[in-house]
């Protein structure tokens, strides 16, 4: 694609000392690093990993919801769901673009994803089994994503922070639609209410684990916080999220599948029951319920579309060649 | 007939067809990206409200006609929705999703309106969902083109190319319908369908002029879909009555422009109009291909598991 134009100025054009000093100053001032600024290789690598993983999560995350577009139980819900999954494709596009400013092409990132070399949020390796999962994913999964992502709007890397502003606006809309689905089900027939509770029960713990491992087991967090990429620790964000859910689940007339949720007056933090970190590691390592299915679906779409992308590229080349022939004729 | 226009509502909403900000204001952070200027277009909910309150009441003929157009759009939306998360490129996930959403919006408007002349057992007007989820295969009035399977990307583009050139000519004329609601739905739809035409025409050119493989597939896609072109332009008693009354358009009257405009694109792409025998059709009378049953089974399954439930 056009990534070669977007590549940052190679670090060696700048004397490292001057570049480093500028970088340190920008970070100390809590200001923004832009694509052409010198940045430490580790900062670039961390960001590239995080932004591409985030992009992959949006793209893989389309699948569990796309699974219900054809069966949405009303036309209005169908329209909302289509628009939501479409937004996710849009988020993927912004994020891949932000990652491209760090010198990686979208094609390469997509290859890595399909080859199983890149990670994405492990939450999307759980199956969306009923319509109520559309509610629970919106409310819990998008809700957790918002808690994670709102602070990222202030991330020190400009293109990432700016992409997050728009994404967060849409995510908050997504969360409200998920809440609304659950509210409608909860106030519906007994079967509908049961469906809603079952979905909340299944998505609650995986949603809490979206914030990542506990702080004492999260090796990269400290450096990311020092670089103003990450602003709050995993446990801090998880606790805030639990606090929000406790309030909202009452309005829904449902319960959280966790009898150990409480507000700790001493630490002034919300606490929750134990999470199955072994399961988290298993899913992350590729042994979750849908890992193989999700990757295969992405691979299939990519492979089936190869001839289309080749055709578009060939056509564009031919058009360019025609154009330059014309220009030459004029010149002659 | 549409939502009342107020100065606050109008502020900040652009005209979605041009992407230009409304002249009355800008920078409204609450402005919706998906709702177009109130007063310029009406939403399915507005039509449903008018039907419920008796402000809009189609004649039986108009209702039957609206049902046909609504079914066309609904079935196509259902087909196109399948591409979301499966398209050849992310940009196409977005584009095909957008076209599906537009079609679904048109379907909801037409069906909401059609329901105004059809009642449930309890005497209430049929809603868009009553019509979409609780009719059987032979009660659908869509023509057979719309239910044809997606196939590969070229097949989908071939179907979309035919549909969008047909719908554009249809809606363009329907904006002058003596039935105000049909005219209003068409006025919104024609702007959107204009983009669908552009999207499909661009892809016809790319695929026909891209690689040998893409050209072969494009030719194949057009050959697969072209038998269903004829049915789009068949008149019957209903369209004849409505056309005479000025409420609708005789399908046959669209054919010349359709042939000319699609012909221009095909010529530019170095393709020929496929020389294939036409299928007899029959969708307007409830005679469908084998494909529709599966599509409906999937679309309706959840709603039918919970009759009477609200979502």
XYZ file of C-alpha atoms in Angstrom:
643
model
C 0.000 0.000 0.000
C 1.105 3.593 0.550
C 3.087 2.713 3.634
C 6.420 3.484 2.065
C 5.392 7.149 2.056
C 4.351 6.958 5.651
C 7.490 5.425 7.022
C 9.075 7.440 9.727
C 12.337 9.167 9.125
C 14.954 6.528 9.869
C 16.474 6.952 13.286
C 20.008 7.209 11.924
C 19.253 10.564 10.261
C 19.117 12.023 13.724
C 21.922 11.897 16.172
C 20.511 9.623 18.850
C 21.430 11.949 21.661
C 19.526 14.844 20.223
C 16.607 12.614 19.313
C 16.538 11.007 22.702
C 16.664 14.383 24.420
C 13.727 15.589 22.357
C 11.812 12.392 23.049
C 12.459 12.658 26.779
C 11.340 16.273 26.790
C 8.106 15.474 24.953
C 7.307 12.636 27.333
C 8.145 14.761 30.379
C 5.856 17.504 29.108
C 3.164 14.891 28.526
C 3.048 16.056 24.929
C 2.886 14.021 21.712
C 5.340 12.085 19.634
C 4.538 12.252 15.930
C 5.538 9.784 13.175
C 8.516 11.818 11.949
C 9.969 12.359 15.419
C 12.881 10.257 16.561
C 11.772 7.597 18.999
C 13.547 4.784 20.816
C 13.373 1.470 18.982
C 11.691 -0.178 21.985
C 8.988 2.530 22.062
C 8.295 1.970 18.367
C 8.198 -1.778 18.848
C 5.876 -1.604 21.850
C 3.478 0.715 20.062
C 3.509 -1.290 16.880
C 2.695 -4.419 18.831
C -0.063 -2.750 20.820
C -1.715 -0.904 17.944
C -1.594 -3.869 15.576
C -2.986 -6.164 18.262
C -5.721 -3.644 18.818
C -6.477 -3.532 15.087
C -6.523 -7.331 14.879
C -8.925 -7.422 17.833
C -11.343 -5.175 15.980
C -11.197 -7.362 12.888
C -11.473 -10.713 14.655
C -14.044 -9.144 16.977
C -16.360 -8.661 14.008
C -16.899 -12.402 13.780
C -18.876 -13.274 16.921
C -21.316 -10.468 16.171
C -21.464 -11.038 12.427
C -22.611 -14.504 13.447
C -25.977 -13.007 14.453
C -26.603 -10.489 11.671
C -28.577 -12.978 9.603
C -30.715 -14.051 12.577
C -31.288 -10.736 14.375
C -34.842 -10.982 15.716
C -36.111 -7.611 14.454
C -35.187 -5.483 11.464
C -34.212 -2.594 13.690
C -31.819 -4.810 15.653
C -30.454 -6.174 12.413
C -29.712 -2.651 11.197
C -28.043 -1.679 14.474
C -25.941 -4.820 14.542
C -24.823 -4.389 10.938
C -23.834 -0.809 11.665
C -21.922 -1.907 14.749
C -19.924 -4.608 13.008
C -19.261 -2.174 10.195
C -17.921 0.329 12.756
C -15.506 -2.343 13.934
C -14.133 -2.735 10.424
C -13.710 1.038 10.423
C -11.850 0.922 13.742
C -9.575 -1.744 12.311
C -8.861 0.541 9.369
C -7.926 3.551 11.516
C -5.740 1.426 13.721
C -3.916 -0.292 10.868
C -3.334 3.172 9.448
C -1.960 4.388 12.775
C 0.303 1.336 12.906
C 1.490 1.990 9.346
C 2.895 5.335 10.485
C 5.361 3.288 12.543
C 6.709 1.636 9.412
C 4.771 -1.601 9.073
C 2.469 -2.300 6.131
C -1.100 -3.462 6.609
C -0.389 -6.428 4.354
C 2.402 -7.577 6.644
C 0.259 -7.150 9.757
C -2.531 -9.130 8.112
C -0.072 -11.859 7.133
C 1.161 -12.094 10.706
C -2.384 -12.353 11.983
C -3.296 -15.119 9.571
C -0.057 -16.977 10.249
C -0.973 -17.008 13.936
C 2.079 -14.887 14.788
C 0.130 -11.883 16.051
C -2.161 -11.702 19.015
C -5.606 -10.234 19.411
C -7.856 -9.851 22.420
C -8.554 -13.333 23.732
C -12.179 -12.449 24.515
C -13.071 -13.023 20.867
C -12.136 -16.671 21.153
C -15.342 -17.293 23.083
C -18.457 -18.237 21.111
C -21.535 -15.992 20.709
C -24.177 -18.636 21.349
C -27.444 -16.736 21.669
C -28.939 -13.400 20.702
C -28.392 -12.216 24.285
C -24.665 -12.491 23.644
C -25.069 -9.443 21.387
C -26.225 -7.615 24.498
C -23.541 -9.026 26.783
C -20.756 -8.350 24.278
C -21.909 -4.759 23.864
C -22.392 -4.143 27.553
C -19.475 -6.068 29.081
C -16.897 -6.444 26.325
C -17.313 -3.000 24.791
C -17.703 -1.610 28.309
C -14.345 -3.073 29.329
C -12.828 -1.872 26.065
C -13.983 1.671 26.824
C -12.415 1.591 30.305
C -9.188 0.501 28.670
C -9.371 2.868 25.750
C -10.521 6.191 27.128
C -7.113 6.748 28.777
C -5.479 5.781 25.461
C -6.953 8.930 23.895
C -4.102 10.639 25.773
C -1.469 8.157 24.614
C 1.843 9.849 23.856
C 1.884 8.651 20.243
C -0.216 11.147 18.274
C -1.792 8.944 15.579
C -2.825 6.360 18.164
C -4.342 8.865 20.576
C -6.278 10.588 17.802
C -7.603 7.313 16.411
C -8.767 6.388 19.898
C -10.849 9.545 20.276
C -13.114 8.579 17.429
C -13.137 4.917 18.347
C -14.171 5.676 21.928
C -17.122 7.766 20.764
C -18.420 4.860 18.738
C -17.631 2.323 21.448
C -19.742 4.176 23.963
C -22.624 4.004 21.515
C -21.981 0.284 21.151
C -22.043 -0.240 24.874
C -25.359 1.523 25.213
C -26.893 -0.614 22.488
C -25.676 -3.741 24.288
C -27.192 -2.502 27.518
C -30.444 -1.794 25.708
C -30.582 -5.306 24.250
C -30.153 -6.804 27.723
C -32.681 -4.434 29.258
C -35.274 -5.393 26.675
C -34.606 -9.099 27.230
C -34.635 -8.732 30.985
C -38.063 -7.106 30.803
C -39.287 -9.627 28.254
C -40.560 -13.182 28.573
C -39.051 -15.553 31.176
C -37.159 -17.289 28.367
C -35.707 -13.983 27.207
C -34.671 -13.002 30.717
C -33.023 -16.382 31.201
C -31.159 -15.912 27.933
C -29.883 -12.539 29.142
C -28.697 -13.836 32.498
C -26.983 -16.796 30.874
C -25.090 -14.500 28.528
C -23.972 -12.219 31.368
C -22.828 -15.278 33.310
C -20.680 -16.465 30.415
C -19.135 -13.107 29.435
C -18.476 -11.608 32.873
C -15.182 -13.299 33.762
C -13.687 -13.158 30.262
C -14.559 -9.435 30.192
C -12.727 -8.830 33.481
C -9.709 -10.632 32.082
C -9.635 -8.255 29.106
C -7.697 -5.828 31.302
C -4.771 -8.217 31.262
C -2.966 -10.122 34.001
C -2.775 -8.809 37.573
C -0.283 -5.967 38.046
C 2.355 -8.122 39.723
C 2.306 -10.399 36.683
C 2.287 -7.767 33.925
C 5.912 -7.207 32.926
C 5.335 -4.625 30.160
C 2.992 -2.347 32.048
C 5.602 -0.314 33.890
C 7.520 0.736 30.794
C 4.308 1.564 28.925
C 3.229 3.796 31.800
C 6.624 5.521 31.858
C 6.190 6.283 28.158
C 2.700 7.711 28.686
C 1.176 5.052 26.487
C -0.654 3.400 29.332
C -2.047 5.623 32.075
C -3.517 3.238 34.645
C -2.588 -0.257 35.733
C -4.559 -3.354 34.728
C -5.934 -3.888 38.228
C -6.879 -0.244 38.621
C -8.913 -0.291 35.394
C -10.462 -3.653 36.246
C -11.589 -2.350 39.606
C -13.190 0.728 38.058
C -14.983 -1.447 35.559
C -16.405 -3.705 38.266
C -17.725 -0.628 40.052
C -19.545 0.526 36.946
C -21.023 -2.890 36.245
C -22.318 -3.276 39.799
C -24.463 -0.198 39.360
C -25.639 -1.006 35.869
C -26.546 -4.635 36.482
C -29.126 -3.497 39.059
C -30.856 -1.363 36.462
C -30.870 -4.366 34.162
C -32.585 -6.487 36.792
C -29.857 -9.120 36.351
C -26.971 -10.266 38.546
C -23.225 -10.610 38.147
C -22.017 -14.206 38.575
C -19.656 -13.153 41.364
C -20.680 -13.133 45.029
C -17.409 -11.594 46.130
C -17.867 -8.200 44.543
C -17.478 -5.513 47.206
C -16.231 -1.997 47.704
C -13.155 -1.900 49.903
C -13.424 1.255 52.028
C -9.748 1.125 52.973
C -8.298 0.905 49.483
C -11.304 2.734 47.995
C -11.415 0.158 45.262
C -13.893 -2.353 43.983
C -12.914 -5.966 44.482
C -14.083 -9.087 42.698
C -13.831 -12.837 43.074
C -10.876 -14.859 41.780
C -10.419 -15.142 38.032
C -9.226 -18.238 36.227
C -5.875 -17.006 34.927
C -4.998 -20.477 33.799
C -7.907 -20.354 31.379
C -6.747 -16.898 30.249
C -3.275 -18.236 29.470
C -4.739 -21.238 27.683
C -6.909 -19.099 25.410
C -3.995 -16.754 24.798
C -1.837 -19.721 23.860
C -4.369 -20.720 21.201
C -6.282 -23.311 23.170
C -9.573 -21.423 23.539
C -13.012 -22.472 22.284
C -12.880 -20.581 18.976
C -9.217 -19.781 18.265
C -8.952 -22.094 15.289
C -12.332 -21.074 13.911
C -11.630 -17.336 14.128
C -8.264 -17.559 12.408
C -9.569 -19.898 9.747
C -12.400 -17.538 8.919
C -9.989 -14.612 8.559
C -7.641 -16.740 6.447
C -10.501 -17.878 4.254
C -11.736 -14.324 3.635
C -8.186 -13.225 2.889
C -7.426 -16.119 0.540
C -10.793 -15.983 -1.214
C -10.299 -12.261 -1.774
C -6.750 -12.522 -3.106
C -7.834 -12.533 -6.743
C -9.954 -9.416 -6.145
C -7.077 -7.503 -4.594
C -4.758 -8.627 -7.393
C -7.290 -7.488 -9.980
C -7.666 -4.090 -8.333
C -3.895 -3.639 -8.219
C -3.457 -4.762 -11.844
C -6.224 -2.436 -12.979
C -4.693 0.492 -11.113
C -1.312 -0.242 -12.720
C -2.859 -0.313 -16.173
C -4.652 2.956 -15.538
C -1.421 4.546 -14.364
C 0.421 3.275 -17.426
C -2.299 4.700 -19.699
C -2.066 8.005 -17.898
C 1.676 8.243 -18.289
C 1.420 7.317 -21.984
C -0.959 10.213 -22.411
C 1.364 12.550 -20.561
C 4.253 11.481 -22.807
C 2.168 12.032 -25.922
C 1.391 15.547 -24.770
C 5.045 16.168 -24.046
C 5.992 14.930 -27.501
C -44.836 13.579 6.535
C -41.381 13.617 8.041
C -40.230 14.614 11.471
C -40.867 18.280 12.143
C -37.874 20.374 11.324
C -36.592 22.444 14.183
C -33.628 24.732 14.219
C -31.849 22.749 16.920
C -32.303 19.453 15.171
C -31.118 20.771 11.862
C -27.946 22.267 13.277
C -24.851 20.237 12.667
C -26.434 17.541 10.575
C -24.935 17.431 7.144
C -26.547 16.169 4.034
C -25.244 12.636 4.033
C -25.493 12.376 0.271
C -22.906 15.077 -0.220
C -21.064 14.969 3.072
C -21.473 18.728 3.334
C -22.242 20.264 6.689
C -25.643 21.832 7.111
C -25.500 25.575 6.554
C -27.235 26.344 9.827
C -24.436 25.211 12.071
C -21.370 23.116 12.480
C -19.387 21.335 15.111
C -22.371 19.957 16.993
C -20.747 17.201 18.983
C -24.089 15.479 19.442
C -24.728 15.286 15.736
C -25.342 11.776 14.564
C -23.150 10.463 11.821
C -25.858 8.179 10.553
C -29.009 10.272 10.647
C -29.548 12.617 7.846
C -31.078 16.011 8.119
C -34.589 15.842 9.508
C -36.951 17.187 6.902
C -34.850 15.882 4.033
C -35.662 12.273 4.608
C -37.821 10.088 6.700
C -36.911 7.114 8.781
C -38.801 3.811 8.987
C -39.871 4.788 12.500
C -41.469 7.960 11.153
C -43.486 5.940 8.667
C -44.527 3.385 11.275
C -45.725 6.245 13.476
C -47.711 7.791 10.652
C -49.288 4.442 9.903
C -50.201 3.891 13.551
C -51.699 7.328 13.948
C -53.567 7.100 10.645
C -51.625 9.965 9.026
C -50.477 7.661 6.263
C -52.729 4.976 4.878
C -51.831 3.204 1.658
C -54.485 1.871 -0.673
C -54.460 -1.888 -1.040
C -52.754 -1.591 -4.389
C -50.070 0.730 -3.061
C -49.531 -1.564 -0.088
C -49.017 -4.548 -2.359
C -46.603 -2.518 -4.449
C -44.692 -1.350 -1.364
C -44.505 -4.949 -0.220
C -42.817 -5.913 -3.482
C -40.192 -3.212 -3.255
C -39.700 -3.827 0.454
C -39.196 -7.546 -0.097
C -36.660 -6.914 -2.859
C -34.610 -4.705 -0.575
C -34.965 -6.957 2.470
C -33.834 -10.102 0.704
C -30.864 -8.308 -0.816
C -29.888 -6.832 2.571
C -29.955 -10.325 4.028
C -27.672 -11.573 1.257
C -25.237 -8.671 1.465
C -25.042 -8.821 5.257
C -23.266 -12.143 4.897
C -20.222 -10.399 3.426
C -19.553 -8.390 6.577
C -16.358 -9.933 8.023
C -15.793 -11.987 4.853
C -15.032 -9.381 2.172
C -11.847 -9.378 0.061
C -10.606 -6.195 1.735
C -11.604 -4.272 4.875
C -12.814 -1.385 2.742
C -15.278 -3.781 1.123
C -16.524 -5.048 4.490
C -17.452 -1.425 5.089
C -18.806 -0.759 1.589
C -20.936 -3.886 1.269
C -22.105 -3.390 4.857
C -23.159 0.119 3.930
C -25.096 -1.030 0.899
C -26.769 -3.728 2.995
C -27.730 -1.114 5.580
C -29.171 1.193 2.944
C -31.209 -1.648 1.478
C -32.412 -2.663 4.915
C -33.460 0.916 5.596
C -35.466 1.023 2.371
C -37.018 -2.342 3.189
C -38.067 -1.174 6.636
C -39.699 1.940 5.203
C -41.566 0.117 2.450
C -42.689 -2.693 4.748
C -43.799 -0.320 7.505
C -45.898 1.478 4.948
C -47.279 -1.702 3.342
C -48.371 -2.932 6.774
C -50.726 0.034 7.025
C -53.214 -1.748 4.776
C -52.746 -5.203 6.280
C -54.028 -6.225 9.656
C -53.139 -8.813 12.247
C -55.808 -11.012 13.810
C -56.273 -8.490 16.622
C -56.982 -5.736 14.112
C -53.674 -3.876 14.495
C -51.706 -2.910 11.413
C -48.927 -5.307 10.482
C -45.481 -4.046 11.454
C -42.292 -4.356 9.431
C -41.356 -7.275 11.685
C -44.718 -9.018 11.294
C -44.127 -8.899 7.562
C -40.449 -9.839 7.605
C -40.554 -12.629 10.153
C -44.002 -14.150 10.025
C -44.743 -14.628 6.368
C -43.959 -17.831 4.532
C -41.904 -18.290 1.423
C -44.751 -18.056 -1.083
C -46.004 -14.876 0.573
C -42.832 -12.976 -0.298
C -43.095 -10.769 -3.364
C -39.452 -10.179 -4.242
C -38.227 -10.992 -7.741
C -35.813 -13.865 -8.019
C -32.676 -11.840 -8.732
C -32.501 -10.600 -5.147
C -32.442 -14.054 -3.569
C -29.678 -15.411 -5.809
C -26.732 -16.619 -3.721
C -23.716 -14.352 -3.230
C -21.317 -16.654 -5.061
C -17.852 -15.158 -5.298
C -17.224 -11.418 -5.198
C -17.793 -11.103 -8.957
C -21.214 -12.745 -8.693
C -22.176 -10.370 -5.886
C -20.963 -7.411 -7.940
C -22.881 -8.616 -10.999
C -26.078 -8.865 -8.954
C -25.443 -5.449 -7.389
C -24.722 -3.876 -10.748
C -28.070 -5.015 -12.135
C -29.942 -4.116 -8.959
C -28.513 -0.657 -8.508
C -29.085 0.426 -12.120
C -32.638 -0.925 -11.935
C -33.372 0.631 -8.546
C -31.919 3.974 -9.552
C -34.212 4.267 -12.562
C -37.166 3.075 -10.483
C -36.664 5.348 -7.482
C -35.774 8.334 -9.631
C -39.215 8.119 -11.229
C -41.009 7.165 -8.019
C -40.007 10.477 -6.446
C -42.834 11.859 -8.569
C -45.387 9.346 -7.341
C -48.795 10.712 -6.466
C -48.472 8.690 -3.277
C -46.533 11.002 -0.986
C -45.046 8.297 1.177
C -43.746 6.282 -1.762
C -42.308 9.483 -3.195
C -40.587 10.324 0.075
C -39.083 6.876 0.524
C -37.855 6.977 -3.073
C -36.353 10.431 -2.595
C -34.159 9.140 0.215
C -33.382 5.858 -1.500
C -32.378 7.268 -4.867
C -29.480 9.222 -3.379
C -28.136 6.123 -1.692
C -28.631 3.875 -4.692
C -26.661 6.345 -6.785
C -23.629 5.413 -4.663
C -24.396 1.734 -5.121
C -24.314 2.259 -8.876
C -20.944 3.899 -8.644
C -19.568 1.144 -6.407
C -20.692 -1.683 -8.662
C -19.705 0.051 -11.918
C -16.203 0.706 -10.571
C -15.837 -2.937 -9.661
C -17.121 -4.115 -13.041
C -14.368 -2.049 -14.643
C -11.696 -3.252 -12.222
C -12.575 -6.899 -12.421
C -13.055 -6.882 -16.191
C -9.822 -4.958 -16.712
C -7.748 -6.462 -13.916
C -6.296 -9.941 -14.385
C -7.291 -12.822 -16.641
C -8.799 -14.574 -13.663
C -10.864 -11.594 -12.551
C -12.120 -11.048 -16.088
C -13.168 -14.688 -16.403
C -14.944 -14.521 -13.059
C -16.685 -11.239 -13.932
C -17.987 -12.675 -17.195
C -19.155 -15.764 -15.331
C -20.863 -13.664 -12.647
C -22.773 -11.643 -15.226
C -23.842 -14.800 -17.074
C -25.137 -16.293 -13.826
C -27.223 -13.245 -12.944
C -28.434 -12.065 -16.319
C -31.258 -14.629 -16.683
C -33.025 -12.802 -13.839
C -32.903 -9.376 -15.486
C -36.093 -9.813 -17.485
C -38.293 -10.357 -14.481
C -37.414 -6.898 -13.133
C -39.174 -5.280 -16.056
C -42.357 -7.330 -16.286
C -45.629 -5.431 -15.973
C -48.753 -6.936 -14.481
C -52.249 -5.798 -13.604
C -51.142 -4.146 -10.391
C -48.326 -2.095 -11.882
C -50.569 -1.173 -14.798
C -53.299 0.167 -12.501
C -50.812 2.027 -10.327
C -48.906 3.448 -13.275
C -52.136 4.758 -14.786
C -52.978 6.401 -11.460
C -49.510 7.963 -11.306
C -48.673 6.207 -8.060
C -46.107 3.810 -9.493
C -43.958 3.186 -12.511
C -44.567 0.515 -15.134
C -41.490 -1.723 -14.804
C -41.250 -2.081 -18.587
C -40.747 1.676 -18.881
C -37.402 1.418 -17.067
C -35.886 -1.071 -19.467
C -34.579 1.301 -22.091
C -32.588 3.433 -19.675
C -31.373 0.347 -17.848
C -30.114 -1.222 -21.067
C -28.457 1.971 -22.221
C -26.691 2.786 -18.953
C -25.557 -0.727 -18.077
C -24.532 -1.108 -21.719
C -22.253 1.930 -21.452
C -20.426 0.451 -18.469
C -20.155 -2.982 -20.058
C -18.780 -1.437 -23.233
C -16.228 0.546 -21.265
C -15.245 -2.685 -19.528
C -14.924 -4.459 -22.879
C -17.731 -6.847 -21.957
C -20.835 -7.902 -23.787
C -24.356 -8.174 -22.512
C -24.544 -11.884 -21.662
C -26.342 -13.893 -24.289
C -28.299 -16.149 -21.962
C -31.939 -17.228 -22.026
C -34.121 -15.417 -19.479
C -35.688 -17.246 -16.553
C -39.483 -17.009 -16.369
C -39.496 -15.388 -12.915
C -42.675 -15.332 -10.869
C -41.439 -13.814 -7.607
C -44.141 -11.141 -7.657
C -46.685 -13.969 -7.472
C -44.808 -15.808 -4.752
C -42.974 -18.232 -7.040
C -39.380 -18.304 -5.982
C -36.185 -20.141 -6.706
C -34.963 -22.887 -4.384
C -32.739 -20.440 -2.557
C -35.298 -18.300 -0.759
C -36.452 -20.964 1.691
C -33.031 -21.340 3.257
C -32.562 -17.601 3.466
C -35.891 -17.152 5.250
C -35.348 -20.113 7.558
C -32.198 -18.481 8.857
C -33.602 -14.970 8.989
C -36.791 -15.928 10.796
C -35.664 -18.672 13.168
C -35.137 -16.652 16.321
C -38.174 -14.399 15.956
C -40.347 -17.483 15.416
C -38.950 -19.233 18.482
C -40.369 -16.375 20.547
C -43.635 -15.284 18.920
C -45.017 -12.124 20.458
C -41.723 -11.254 22.143
C -40.296 -7.781 21.851
C -36.581 -7.228 21.218
